[in-house]
CSV table of C-alpha atoms and ligand atoms in Angstrom, one decimal:
chain,number,residue,atom,x,y,z
F,1,MET,CA,-62.0,113.3,17.0
F,2,LYS,CA,-60.7,115.8,14.6
F,3,ILE,CA,-56.8,116.3,15.1
F,4,GLY,CA,-54.4,118.5,13.2
F,5,ILE,CA,-50.7,116.6,13.6
F,6,THR,CA,-47.8,119.2,13.2
F,7,CYS,CA,-44.4,117.6,13.0
F,8,TYR,CA,-40.6,117.9,11.2
F,9,PRO,CA,-41.5,115.7,8.1
F,10,SER,CA,-37.9,114.5,7.0
F,11,LEU,CA,-36.1,111.7,9.1
F,12,GLY,CA,-35.8,111.9,12.6
F,13,GLY,CA,-37.1,110.1,15.4
F,14,SER,CA,-39.9,112.8,16.6
F,15,GLY,CA,-41.4,112.8,12.6
F,16,ILE,CA,-41.4,108.8,12.4
F,17,VAL,CA,-43.4,108.9,15.6
F,18,ALA,CA,-46.2,111.9,14.9
F,19,THR,CA,-46.3,110.5,12.0
F,20,GLU,CA,-47.1,107.0,13.0
F,21,LEU,CA,-49.3,108.3,15.7
F,22,GLY,CA,-51.3,109.9,13.1
F,23,LYS,CA,-51.9,106.7,11.2
F,24,PHE,CA,-52.8,104.6,14.5
F,25,LEU,CA,-55.4,107.9,15.1
F,26,ALA,CA,-56.6,107.3,11.7
F,27,GLU,CA,-57.5,103.7,12.5
F,28,ARG,CA,-59.0,103.9,15.1
F,29,GLY,CA,-61.5,106.0,13.1
F,30,HIS,CA,-60.4,109.5,14.4
F,31,THR,CA,-59.6,112.3,11.5
F,32,VAL,CA,-56.1,113.0,11.4
F,33,HIS,CA,-54.7,116.1,9.6
F,34,PHE,CA,-51.2,116.7,9.0
F,35,ILE,CA,-49.7,120.1,8.6
F,36,THR,CA,-46.4,120.0,7.9
F,37,SER,CA,-44.0,121.2,5.5
F,38,GLY,CA,-43.6,118.4,3.3
F,39,VAL,CA,-44.8,115.2,3.0
F,40,PRO,CA,-44.5,113.3,6.2
F,41,PHE,CA,-41.4,110.7,6.0
F,42,ARG,CA,-42.9,106.9,6.7
F,43,LEU,CA,-46.5,108.4,5.7
F,44,GLY,CA,-46.5,106.4,2.5
F,45,THR,CA,-50.1,106.2,0.5
F,46,TYR,CA,-53.7,106.6,0.9
F,47,MET,CA,-55.0,105.9,4.2
F,48,ARG,CA,-58.7,106.6,5.0
F,49,ASN,CA,-58.8,109.5,7.6
F,50,ILE,CA,-55.6,111.0,6.8
F,51,TYR,CA,-55.3,114.7,5.4
F,52,TYR,CA,-52.0,116.2,4.2
F,53,HIS,CA,-52.3,120.4,4.0
F,54,GLU,CA,-48.7,121.7,2.9
F,55,VAL,CA,-47.4,124.8,4.8
F,56,GLU,CA,-45.4,125.8,1.8
F,57,VAL,CA,-43.7,129.1,3.2
F,58,ASN,CA,-43.5,132.5,0.2
F,59,SER,CA,-40.2,134.3,0.4
F,60,TYR,CA,-40.2,137.9,-0.1
F,61,SER,CA,-37.7,140.4,-0.8
F,62,VAL,CA,-38.4,142.5,2.7
F,63,PHE,CA,-37.9,138.7,4.5
F,64,ARG,CA,-34.1,138.2,5.3
F,65,TYR,CA,-35.6,135.1,6.7
F,66,PRO,CA,-38.7,133.2,4.8
F,67,PRO,CA,-41.0,133.0,7.9
F,68,TYR,CA,-42.3,129.8,8.4
F,69,ASP,CA,-43.4,130.0,12.3
F,70,LEU,CA,-46.1,132.1,11.1
F,71,THR,CA,-47.2,130.6,8.2
F,72,LEU,CA,-47.6,127.9,10.2
F,73,ALA,CA,-50.1,129.6,12.3
F,74,SER,CA,-51.8,131.1,9.5
F,75,ARG,CA,-52.3,127.6,7.6
F,76,MET,CA,-52.8,125.4,11.1
F,77,ALA,CA,-55.8,128.4,12.1
F,78,GLN,CA,-57.2,127.8,8.3
F,79,VAL,CA,-57.1,124.5,8.9
F,80,ALA,CA,-59.0,123.7,12.2
F,81,ARG,CA,-61.5,126.7,10.8
F,82,MET,CA,-62.2,124.6,7.5
F,83,ALA,CA,-61.9,121.1,9.6
F,84,GLU,CA,-63.7,121.6,12.5
F,85,LEU,CA,-60.4,120.5,14.5
F,86,ASP,CA,-60.3,120.1,18.6
F,87,LEU,CA,-56.9,120.1,18.5
F,88,LEU,CA,-53.8,120.3,17.3
F,89,HIS,CA,-51.2,118.2,18.6
F,90,VAL,CA,-47.9,119.5,18.1
F,91,HIS,CA,-44.3,117.6,17.6
F,92,TYR,CA,-41.0,119.6,18.9
F,93,ALA,CA,-41.5,122.7,20.8
F,94,VAL,CA,-39.7,125.1,18.3
F,95,PRO,CA,-41.7,126.5,16.9
F,96,HIS,CA,-44.3,124.2,16.5
F,97,ALA,CA,-46.0,124.5,20.2
F,98,VAL,CA,-45.4,128.9,19.6
F,99,SER,CA,-47.5,128.5,16.1
F,100,ALA,CA,-50.3,126.5,17.8
F,101,TYR,CA,-50.5,128.7,20.0
F,102,LEU,CA,-51.2,132.1,17.8
F,103,ALA,CA,-53.3,129.8,15.7
F,104,LYS,CA,-55.3,129.6,18.7
F,105,LEU,CA,-55.6,133.1,19.7
F,106,MET,CA,-57.0,132.8,15.7
F,107,VAL,CA,-59.2,130.2,16.2
F,108,GLY,CA,-60.6,130.6,19.2
F,109,ASP,CA,-60.4,129.0,22.8
F,110,HIS,CA,-62.1,125.4,22.3
F,111,LEU,CA,-59.1,124.7,19.9
F,112,LYS,CA,-57.1,123.0,22.3
F,113,VAL,CA,-53.2,122.7,22.0
F,114,VAL,CA,-50.9,119.1,23.2
F,115,THR,CA,-47.6,119.3,22.6
F,116,THR,CA,-45.0,116.9,23.0
F,117,LEU,CA,-41.3,117.6,23.9
F,118,HIS,CA,-38.9,114.8,22.0
F,119,GLY,CA,-35.4,115.5,22.8
F,120,THR,CA,-32.8,118.5,21.5
F,121,ASP,CA,-35.9,120.9,21.1
F,122,ILE,CA,-35.1,121.2,25.1
F,123,THR,CA,-31.4,119.3,26.1
F,124,VAL,CA,-30.3,121.3,23.1
F,125,LEU,CA,-31.9,124.3,21.9
F,126,GLY,CA,-33.0,125.1,25.8
F,127,TYR,CA,-29.8,125.9,26.7
F,128,ASP,CA,-30.0,128.3,23.7
F,129,PRO,CA,-30.8,132.2,25.3
F,130,THR,CA,-31.8,133.3,22.6
F,131,LEU,CA,-34.2,131.1,22.4
F,132,ILE,CA,-35.3,129.5,26.0
F,133,ASP,CA,-38.2,131.9,26.6
F,134,ILE,CA,-40.0,131.4,23.7
F,135,ILE,CA,-39.8,127.7,24.4
F,136,ARG,CA,-41.3,128.0,27.9
F,137,PHE,CA,-43.6,130.7,26.0
F,138,GLY,CA,-44.9,127.4,24.5
F,139,ILE,CA,-45.0,125.1,26.2
F,140,GLN,CA,-46.3,127.4,28.9
F,141,ARG,CA,-49.6,127.8,26.7
F,142,SER,CA,-50.2,124.5,25.6
F,143,ASP,CA,-53.2,122.7,27.1
F,144,TYR,CA,-51.4,119.2,28.2
F,145,VAL,CA,-47.4,118.7,27.7
F,146,THR,CA,-45.8,114.9,27.3
F,147,ALA,CA,-42.6,114.4,26.6
F,148,VAL,CA,-40.9,111.4,25.8
F,149,SER,CA,-39.2,110.0,28.7
F,150,GLU,CA,-38.8,110.9,32.7
F,151,SER,CA,-35.4,111.7,32.3
F,152,LEU,CA,-36.5,114.5,29.4
F,153,ILE,CA,-39.1,115.4,31.9
F,154,GLN,CA,-36.5,116.3,34.5
F,155,GLU,CA,-34.4,118.1,31.9
F,156,THR,CA,-37.4,120.2,30.8
F,157,LYS,CA,-38.3,120.9,34.7
F,158,GLN,CA,-34.8,122.2,35.8
F,159,LEU,CA,-33.8,124.1,32.7
F,160,ILE,CA,-37.0,125.6,31.3
F,161,CYS,CA,-40.1,125.2,33.9
F,162,HIS,CA,-39.2,123.6,37.6
F,163,ASP,CA,-43.9,123.3,38.1
F,164,GLN,CA,-44.8,122.6,35.2
F,165,GLU,CA,-46.6,119.8,34.6
F,166,ILE,CA,-45.7,117.2,32.0
F,167,ALA,CA,-47.0,113.4,31.3
F,168,CYS,CA,-44.1,110.8,30.0
F,169,ILE,CA,-45.0,108.8,27.0
F,170,TYR,CA,-42.9,107.2,25.7
F,171,ASN,CA,-42.2,106.3,21.4
F,172,PHE,CA,-43.8,102.9,20.5
F,173,ILE,CA,-43.4,100.9,18.0
F,174,ASP,CA,-45.6,98.7,16.3
F,175,PRO,CA,-45.0,94.9,16.8
F,176,ALA,CA,-47.1,93.6,13.8
F,177,GLN,CA,-44.0,95.6,12.0
F,178,TYR,CA,-40.9,95.3,13.8
F,179,TYR,CA,-40.3,91.8,14.7
F,180,ARG,CA,-37.3,89.4,13.4
F,181,HIS,CA,-38.3,88.7,10.1
F,182,ASP,CA,-35.9,85.7,8.8
F,183,VAL,CA,-33.6,87.5,6.5
F,184,THR,CA,-30.9,84.6,5.9
F,185,ALA,CA,-30.8,85.5,2.4
F,186,LEU,CA,-30.5,88.7,2.6
F,187,ARG,CA,-27.8,89.0,5.9
F,188,ARG,CA,-25.4,86.7,3.0
F,189,GLU,CA,-25.4,89.7,1.0
F,190,TYR,CA,-23.3,91.3,3.6
F,191,VAL,CA,-21.7,89.2,5.7
F,192,ASN,CA,-20.5,85.6,4.9
F,193,SER,CA,-21.3,83.0,7.7
F,194,GLU,CA,-18.4,83.9,9.7
F,195,GLN,CA,-18.9,86.8,10.3
F,196,LYS,CA,-21.3,89.5,13.3
F,197,LEU,CA,-22.9,92.1,12.1
F,198,LEU,CA,-22.7,95.7,13.6
F,199,VAL,CA,-25.6,98.5,13.3
F,200,HIS,CA,-26.2,101.9,13.4
F,201,LEU,CA,-29.5,103.8,13.1
F,202,SER,CA,-30.0,108.0,12.7
F,203,ASN,CA,-30.0,111.3,11.5
F,204,PHE,CA,-25.9,111.5,12.1
F,205,ARG,CA,-26.1,114.6,14.3
F,206,LYS,CA,-23.0,115.1,16.4
F,207,VAL,CA,-25.0,114.0,19.2
F,208,LYS,CA,-25.0,110.9,18.1
F,209,ARG,CA,-21.2,110.4,18.1
F,210,ALA,CA,-21.5,108.3,15.1
F,211,PRO,CA,-18.0,108.2,14.8
F,212,ASP,CA,-17.6,105.7,18.3
F,213,CYS,CA,-19.3,103.2,16.3
F,214,VAL,CA,-16.7,102.8,14.1
F,215,ARG,CA,-13.8,103.5,17.0
F,216,ILE,CA,-15.7,99.8,18.4
F,217,LEU,CA,-15.8,98.4,15.3
F,218,GLN,CA,-12.1,98.7,15.6
F,219,GLN,CA,-11.8,97.2,18.8
F,220,VAL,CA,-14.0,94.4,18.3
F,221,ARG,CA,-12.6,93.2,15.0
F,222,GLN,CA,-9.5,92.8,16.8
F,223,GLN,CA,-11.0,90.1,18.5
F,224,VAL,CA,-14.1,89.0,16.2
F,225,ASP,CA,-14.7,89.5,12.8
F,226,ALA,CA,-17.3,91.8,12.1
F,227,LYS,CA,-18.9,94.6,9.8
F,228,LEU,CA,-20.8,98.0,10.5
F,229,LEU,CA,-24.1,98.8,8.5
F,230,PHE,CA,-25.2,102.5,9.0
F,231,ILE,CA,-28.5,103.7,8.0
F,232,GLY,CA,-29.4,106.9,7.7
F,233,GLU,CA,-28.0,110.3,6.9
F,234,GLY,CA,-27.1,113.6,8.5
F,235,PRO,CA,-24.4,116.2,8.9
F,236,GLU,CA,-22.0,114.0,10.0
F,237,LEU,CA,-21.8,111.0,7.6
F,238,PRO,CA,-18.6,112.6,6.1
F,239,ALA,CA,-16.8,112.9,9.1
F,240,VAL,CA,-17.6,109.3,9.9
F,241,GLN,CA,-16.6,108.1,6.3
F,242,GLN,CA,-13.4,110.1,6.3
F,243,LEU,CA,-12.9,108.4,9.8
F,244,THR,CA,-13.4,105.2,8.3
F,245,PHE,CA,-11.2,105.6,5.7
F,246,GLU,CA,-8.5,106.8,8.2
F,247,LEU,CA,-8.5,103.5,10.4
F,248,GLY,CA,-8.8,101.2,7.0
F,249,LEU,CA,-11.7,99.6,7.8
F,250,GLN,CA,-13.4,100.9,4.7
F,251,ASP,CA,-13.9,97.0,3.3
F,252,TYR,CA,-15.9,96.2,6.8
F,253,VAL,CA,-18.5,99.5,7.1
F,254,MET,CA,-21.2,99.8,4.9
F,255,PHE,CA,-23.3,103.3,4.2
F,256,LEU,CA,-27.4,102.6,3.5
F,257,GLY,CA,-28.2,106.1,3.0
F,258,LYS,CA,-31.9,106.8,4.2
F,259,GLN,CA,-34.1,103.9,4.2
F,260,GLU,CA,-38.3,103.4,3.9
F,261,ASP,CA,-38.3,99.6,6.0
F,262,ILE,CA,-35.9,99.3,7.9
F,263,THR,CA,-37.3,96.5,9.4
F,264,PRO,CA,-34.7,94.1,6.9
F,265,MET,CA,-31.9,95.9,8.2
F,266,LEU,CA,-32.8,95.4,11.9
F,267,SER,CA,-33.3,91.8,11.5
F,268,MET,CA,-30.1,91.0,10.1
F,269,ALA,CA,-28.1,92.1,12.4
F,270,ASP,CA,-25.9,91.1,15.7
F,271,LEU,CA,-25.8,94.2,17.4
F,272,MET,CA,-27.5,97.7,17.8
F,273,LEU,CA,-24.7,100.5,18.6
F,274,LEU,CA,-25.7,103.7,20.0
F,275,PRO,CA,-23.5,106.1,22.1
F,276,SER,CA,-25.4,109.2,21.6
F,277,GLU,CA,-24.1,112.3,24.3
F,278,LYS,CA,-27.9,113.2,24.1
F,279,GLU,CA,-30.8,110.5,23.7
F,280,SER,CA,-34.3,111.9,25.4
F,281,PHE,CA,-35.3,108.3,24.2
F,282,GLY,CA,-33.4,106.3,21.7
F,283,LEU,CA,-36.1,105.3,19.2
F,284,SER,CA,-33.4,103.6,17.2
F,285,ALA,CA,-32.8,101.3,20.4
F,286,LEU,CA,-36.0,100.1,21.0
F,287,GLU,CA,-36.4,99.6,17.2
F,288,ALA,CA,-34.1,96.9,17.4
F,289,MET,CA,-34.8,95.3,20.2
F,290,ALA,CA,-38.4,94.8,18.7
F,291,CYS,CA,-36.4,93.0,16.2
F,292,GLY,CA,-34.3,90.7,18.8
F,293,VAL,CA,-30.9,93.2,18.2
F,294,PRO,CA,-29.6,93.5,21.9
F,295,VAL,CA,-28.4,97.1,21.8
F,296,ILE,CA,-25.2,98.5,23.2
F,297,ALA,CA,-25.6,102.6,24.2
F,298,SER,CA,-24.1,105.2,26.2
F,299,ARG,CA,-25.8,105.9,29.6
F,300,ALA,CA,-26.9,108.9,28.3
F,301,GLY,CA,-30.6,111.0,29.0
F,302,GLY,CA,-33.0,108.5,28.4
F,303,ILE,CA,-31.3,105.8,27.4
F,304,PRO,CA,-31.7,103.9,30.1
F,305,GLU,CA,-35.4,103.7,30.6
F,306,VAL,CA,-35.6,101.7,27.4
F,307,VAL,CA,-32.4,99.5,27.1
F,308,ILE,CA,-32.4,97.4,30.3
F,309,HIS,CA,-28.6,97.1,31.3
F,310,GLY,CA,-27.6,93.3,31.6
F,311,GLU,CA,-30.8,92.5,30.3
F,312,THR,CA,-31.7,93.8,26.7
F,313,GLY,CA,-28.3,95.1,26.2
F,314,PHE,CA,-25.5,96.9,27.8
F,315,LEU,CA,-24.7,100.7,28.7
F,316,ALA,CA,-21.7,102.5,29.3
F,317,PRO,CA,-20.4,106.2,30.2
F,318,ILE,CA,-20.4,108.3,27.1
F,319,GLY,CA,-17.7,108.1,25.3
F,320,ALA,CA,-16.4,104.7,26.8
F,321,VAL,CA,-15.7,103.2,23.5
F,322,ASP,CA,-13.1,100.0,25.4
F,323,GLN,CA,-16.2,99.9,27.5
F,324,MET,CA,-19.0,99.8,24.3
F,325,ALA,CA,-16.6,97.4,22.4
F,326,ALA,CA,-16.0,94.8,25.6
F,327,ASP,CA,-19.8,94.3,25.7
F,328,ALA,CA,-19.9,94.1,22.4
F,329,LEU,CA,-17.3,91.3,22.4
F,330,LYS,CA,-19.3,89.5,25.4
F,331,LEU,CA,-22.1,89.3,23.4
F,332,LEU,CA,-20.6,87.9,20.1
F,333,LYS,CA,-18.4,85.8,21.6
F,334,HIS,CA,-21.2,84.4,23.3
F,335,PRO,CA,-24.3,82.5,21.1
F,336,MET,CA,-25.9,81.9,24.4
F,337,LEU,CA,-26.0,85.3,26.1
F,338,TRP,CA,-26.8,86.7,22.9
F,339,ALA,CA,-30.1,84.5,22.6
F,340,GLU,CA,-31.0,85.5,25.9
F,341,MET,CA,-30.4,88.9,25.6
F,342,SER,CA,-32.1,89.1,22.3
F,343,GLN,CA,-35.4,87.7,23.4
F,344,HIS,CA,-35.2,90.0,26.6
F,345,ALA,CA,-35.0,93.0,24.2
F,346,VAL,CA,-38.4,91.3,22.0
F,347,ASN,CA,-40.8,90.6,25.1
F,348,TRP,CA,-39.5,94.2,26.6
F,349,ALA,CA,-40.2,96.1,24.0
F,350,LYS,CA,-43.5,94.5,23.5
F,351,THR,CA,-44.7,94.7,26.6
F,352,HIS,CA,-43.7,98.4,27.3
F,353,PHE,CA,-43.7,100.3,24.1
F,354,ALA,CA,-46.2,98.5,21.5
F,355,ALA,CA,-48.5,101.2,20.0
F,356,GLU,CA,-51.4,99.8,21.0
F,357,ARG,CA,-50.6,100.9,24.4
F,358,ILE,CA,-49.0,104.1,23.6
F,359,VAL,CA,-51.8,105.4,21.5
F,360,THR,CA,-54.6,105.1,23.5
F,361,GLN,CA,-52.1,106.9,26.5
F,362,TYR,CA,-52.1,109.4,23.6
F,363,GLU,CA,-55.9,109.1,23.2
F,364,GLU,CA,-56.7,109.6,27.0
F,365,ILE,CA,-54.6,113.0,27.1
F,366,TYR,CA,-56.8,114.5,24.3
F,367,ARG,CA,-60.1,113.2,26.5
F,368,LYS,CA,-59.3,115.2,28.9
F,369,VAL,CA,-57.9,118.5,27.6
F,370,LEU,CA,-61.6,118.6,25.3
F,371,GLU,CA,-63.3,117.7,28.8
F,372,GLY,CA,-61.1,120.9,30.1
F,373,GLU,CA,-59.1,119.0,32.3
F,374,GLY,CA,-55.6,120.5,30.6
F,375,ARG,CA,-52.9,120.9,33.2
F,376,ARG,CA,-51.5,124.3,32.9
F,377,GLU,CA,-48.4,125.6,34.5
F,378,GLY,CA,-48.8,125.3,38.7
F,379,ALA,CA,-52.3,123.1,38.0
A,1,LIG,O1,-32.6,114.6,17.7
A,1,LIG,C1,-33.8,115.3,18.0
A,1,LIG,O2,-33.6,115.8,19.2
A,1,LIG,C2,-34.8,115.4,17.2
A,1,LIG,C3,-35.4,113.9,17.4
A,1,LIG,C4,-36.0,113.7,16.1
A,1,LIG,O3,-36.9,114.3,15.6
A,1,LIG,O4,-35.0,112.7,15.6
A,1,LIG,O5,-35.7,112.9,17.8
A,1,LIG,C5,-36.1,113.0,19.7
A,1,LIG,O6,-36.6,112.4,19.5
A,1,LIG,C6,-36.9,110.9,19.1
A,1,LIG,C7,-38.5,110.7,19.3
A,1,LIG,O7,-39.3,111.2,20.1
A,1,LIG,C8,-36.1,110.4,20.6
A,1,LIG,O8,-36.3,109.2,20.2
A,1,LIG,C9,-34.9,111.1,20.4
A,1,LIG,O9,-34.2,110.3,21.1
A,1,LIG,C10,-34.6,112.1,19.9
A,1,LIG,N1,-33.2,111.9,19.7
A,1,LIG,C11,-32.6,113.2,20.9
A,1,LIG,O10,-32.8,113.2,22.1
A,1,LIG,C12,-31.1,113.2,20.2
């Protein structure tokens, strides 16, 4: 198949999923054309069957805002014609689903559109009255819609389109890359042999509640010598750094910034913290579990579909810092329990979320859509 993929190329789970999916599809012999505003994070070096088309948005003095949506639609149509694409698979509803539909109108009905909903495109933007109608339109005009958890499907139906059929296709990891690496020497650079290491990985948006991680560390440290490693970048990072200083924890908190390969960092960690207030899936939790790291998380959105309470980690209500700290201590103080959960986490991640399985699910959807079995609202 000839597949166009559009996503936000910078740091973020939807971009990572889209990029990794494209790479796996290319490996399976499909031709993949990334149509994005920048080279997708994690695309890496040259790969057979992968092409990249930049969406370069020009701004003219008559425009108050650069017309990304229209330029994207135009570029999608150009690439679709030139490369004879079968379908466009767009990640994140706004504006990608609408741009793809416009491209389809320009190119012809044979060009199919698959839209994957990732999270805040529904759980945040879907509550914005200036956007809800266009989100609904983009979803309804797609030939097939997928979402990354059952929880996100429910919220999309409740909020935006009750009758829309949406298939649940979870995020995935490549078990050949995501496993617990031997990083004994590296770990020694961050913590001594007595200390424990907690990790948080995100794009530091408000919904991630990253400051809760610092508060959890503060409580954990009252009983166990531990440090916290933050990976990633985003708007809330300065607030997290400020809180770290206010609580006098600067010697115990490390900020690593954006990292291309996170598996060595995850492999060093004892626990992953994910206290989000909204989280449609929680790719970072899955990545951690695949590396044998149990997860302490909030019971938000799709997280309970990913982290199994009492088996691969512990879940607590959103903002329940005390409980999260207590759960963290349970694991840090009991090595047998930790080892059991770490092993469960690896098995769970490998059996349910391995790329092999999930990429096949996407391929099946592409085939259905091209055979004319696409789903529409109320179909
Ligand atoms: O934060 C977002 O909503 C954007 C998105 C992204 O691009 O990072 O993240 C979402 O998509 C990921 C991949 O499907 C999910 O694993 C994340 O849980 C989800 N984030 C939220 O729902 C907050």
